Short mmCIF file of C-alpha atoms and ligand atoms in Angstrom, two decimals:
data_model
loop_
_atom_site.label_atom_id
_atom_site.label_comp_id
_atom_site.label_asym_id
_atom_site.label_seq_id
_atom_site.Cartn_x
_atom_site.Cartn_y
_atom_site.Cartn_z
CA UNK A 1 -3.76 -6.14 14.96
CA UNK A 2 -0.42 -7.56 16.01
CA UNK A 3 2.25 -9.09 13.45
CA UNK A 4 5.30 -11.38 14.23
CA UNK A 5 8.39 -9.22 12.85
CA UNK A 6 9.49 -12.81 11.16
CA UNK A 7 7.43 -15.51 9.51
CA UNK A 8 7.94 -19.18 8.03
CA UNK A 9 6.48 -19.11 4.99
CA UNK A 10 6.40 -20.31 1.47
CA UNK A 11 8.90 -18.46 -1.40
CA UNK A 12 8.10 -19.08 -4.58
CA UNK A 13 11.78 -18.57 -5.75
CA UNK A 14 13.96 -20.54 -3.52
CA UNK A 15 10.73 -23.20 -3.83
CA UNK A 16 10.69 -24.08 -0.19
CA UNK A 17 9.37 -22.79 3.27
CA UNK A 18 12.00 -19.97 4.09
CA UNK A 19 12.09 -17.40 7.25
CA UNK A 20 11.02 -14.50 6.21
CA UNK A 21 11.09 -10.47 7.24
CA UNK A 22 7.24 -8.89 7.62
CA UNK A 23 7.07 -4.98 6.61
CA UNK A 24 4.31 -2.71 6.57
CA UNK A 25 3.82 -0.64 3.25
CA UNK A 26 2.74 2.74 4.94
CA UNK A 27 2.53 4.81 2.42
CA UNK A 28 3.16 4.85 -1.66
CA UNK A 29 4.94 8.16 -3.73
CA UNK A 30 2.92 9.19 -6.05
CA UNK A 31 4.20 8.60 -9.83
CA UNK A 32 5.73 12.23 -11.42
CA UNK A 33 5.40 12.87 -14.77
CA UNK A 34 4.49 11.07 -17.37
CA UNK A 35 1.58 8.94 -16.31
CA UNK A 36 -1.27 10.19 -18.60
CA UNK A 37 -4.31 10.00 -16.21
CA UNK A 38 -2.24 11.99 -13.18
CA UNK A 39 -0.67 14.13 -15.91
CA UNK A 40 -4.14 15.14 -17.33
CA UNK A 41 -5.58 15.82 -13.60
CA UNK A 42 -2.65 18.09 -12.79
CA UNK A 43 -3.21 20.47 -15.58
CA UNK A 44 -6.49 21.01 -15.23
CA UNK A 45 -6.45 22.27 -12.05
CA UNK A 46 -4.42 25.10 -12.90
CA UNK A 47 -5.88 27.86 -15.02
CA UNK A 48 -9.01 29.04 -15.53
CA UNK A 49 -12.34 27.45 -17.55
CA UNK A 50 -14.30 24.64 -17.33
CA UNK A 51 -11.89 21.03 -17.04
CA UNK A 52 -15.36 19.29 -16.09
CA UNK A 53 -14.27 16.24 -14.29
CA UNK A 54 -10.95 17.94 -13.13
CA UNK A 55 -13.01 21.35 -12.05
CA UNK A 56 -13.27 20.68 -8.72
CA UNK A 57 -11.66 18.52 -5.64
CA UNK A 58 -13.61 15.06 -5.44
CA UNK A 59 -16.66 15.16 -3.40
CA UNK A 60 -14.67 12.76 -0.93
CA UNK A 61 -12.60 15.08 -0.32
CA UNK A 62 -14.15 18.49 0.30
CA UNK A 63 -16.94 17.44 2.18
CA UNK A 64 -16.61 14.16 4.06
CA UNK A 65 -13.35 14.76 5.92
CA UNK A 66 -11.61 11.89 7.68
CA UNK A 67 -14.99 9.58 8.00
CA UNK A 68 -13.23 6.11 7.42
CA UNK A 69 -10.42 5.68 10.30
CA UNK A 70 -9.53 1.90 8.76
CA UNK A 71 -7.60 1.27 5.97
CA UNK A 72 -6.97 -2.06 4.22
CA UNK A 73 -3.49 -2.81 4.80
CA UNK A 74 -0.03 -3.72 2.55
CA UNK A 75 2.15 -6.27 4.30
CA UNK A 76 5.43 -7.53 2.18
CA UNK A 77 7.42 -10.52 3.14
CA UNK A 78 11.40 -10.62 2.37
CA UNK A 79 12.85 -14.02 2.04
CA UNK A 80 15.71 -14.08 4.23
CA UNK A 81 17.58 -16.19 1.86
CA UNK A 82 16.88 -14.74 -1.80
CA UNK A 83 16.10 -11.45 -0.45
CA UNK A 84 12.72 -11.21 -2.84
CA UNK A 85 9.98 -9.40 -1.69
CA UNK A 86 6.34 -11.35 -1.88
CA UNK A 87 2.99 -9.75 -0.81
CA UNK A 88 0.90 -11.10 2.04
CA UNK A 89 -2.62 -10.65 1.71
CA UNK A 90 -4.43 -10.01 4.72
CA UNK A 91 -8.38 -10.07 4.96
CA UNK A 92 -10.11 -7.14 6.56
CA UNK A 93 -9.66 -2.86 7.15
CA UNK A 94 -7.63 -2.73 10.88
CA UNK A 95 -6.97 0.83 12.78
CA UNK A 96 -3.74 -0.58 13.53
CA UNK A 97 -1.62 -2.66 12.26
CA UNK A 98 1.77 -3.26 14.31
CA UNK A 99 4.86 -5.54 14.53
CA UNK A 100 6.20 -7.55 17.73
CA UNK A 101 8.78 -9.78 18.32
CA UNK A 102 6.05 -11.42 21.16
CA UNK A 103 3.87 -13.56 18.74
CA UNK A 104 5.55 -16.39 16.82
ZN1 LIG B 1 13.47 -17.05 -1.29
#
């Protein structure tokens, strides 16, 4: 799938139709430290014993490998004016998901 690098849309803080910037949200760091589910997953793994649920690698991931080669994608729009970043949901898993300055 092909994006326009620059769209007119609606921006809920300036309250009009603006121009604004498309980006691609490729990939998200993972919160360090004191998120309590993460936290709790990290130290089980290390040691030894039964942590149950935090034994062993998900099933997913040992096993399946790289079955799925579509992800759902993150676009964010910046308003070229207030500079405030909106989310633009898109419907549908693409392979690829690129920006070009041909579409408008
Ligand atoms: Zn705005």
């Amino acid at each position: 799938m092909k994006l326009p690098k620059t769209v007119n849309k609606y921006c809920p803080y300036c309250r009009k139709v603006t121009e604004h910037k498309v980006f691609i949200i490729k990939s998200v760091k993972a919160r360090t430290g004191l998120v309590w589910g993460s936290r709790r997953a990290r130290e089980g793994k290390k040691g030894r014993g039964n942590k149950g649920k935090y034994s062993k690698r998900p099933l997913s991931q040992r096993k399946r490998g790289n079955i799925k080669s579509s992800k759902g994608v993150d676009i964010r729009l910046e308003c070229n004016i207030c500079k405030k970043q909106t989310i633009w949901k898109i419907e549908g898993r693409y392979k690829k998901v690129e920006l070009s300055t041909a579409i408008k």
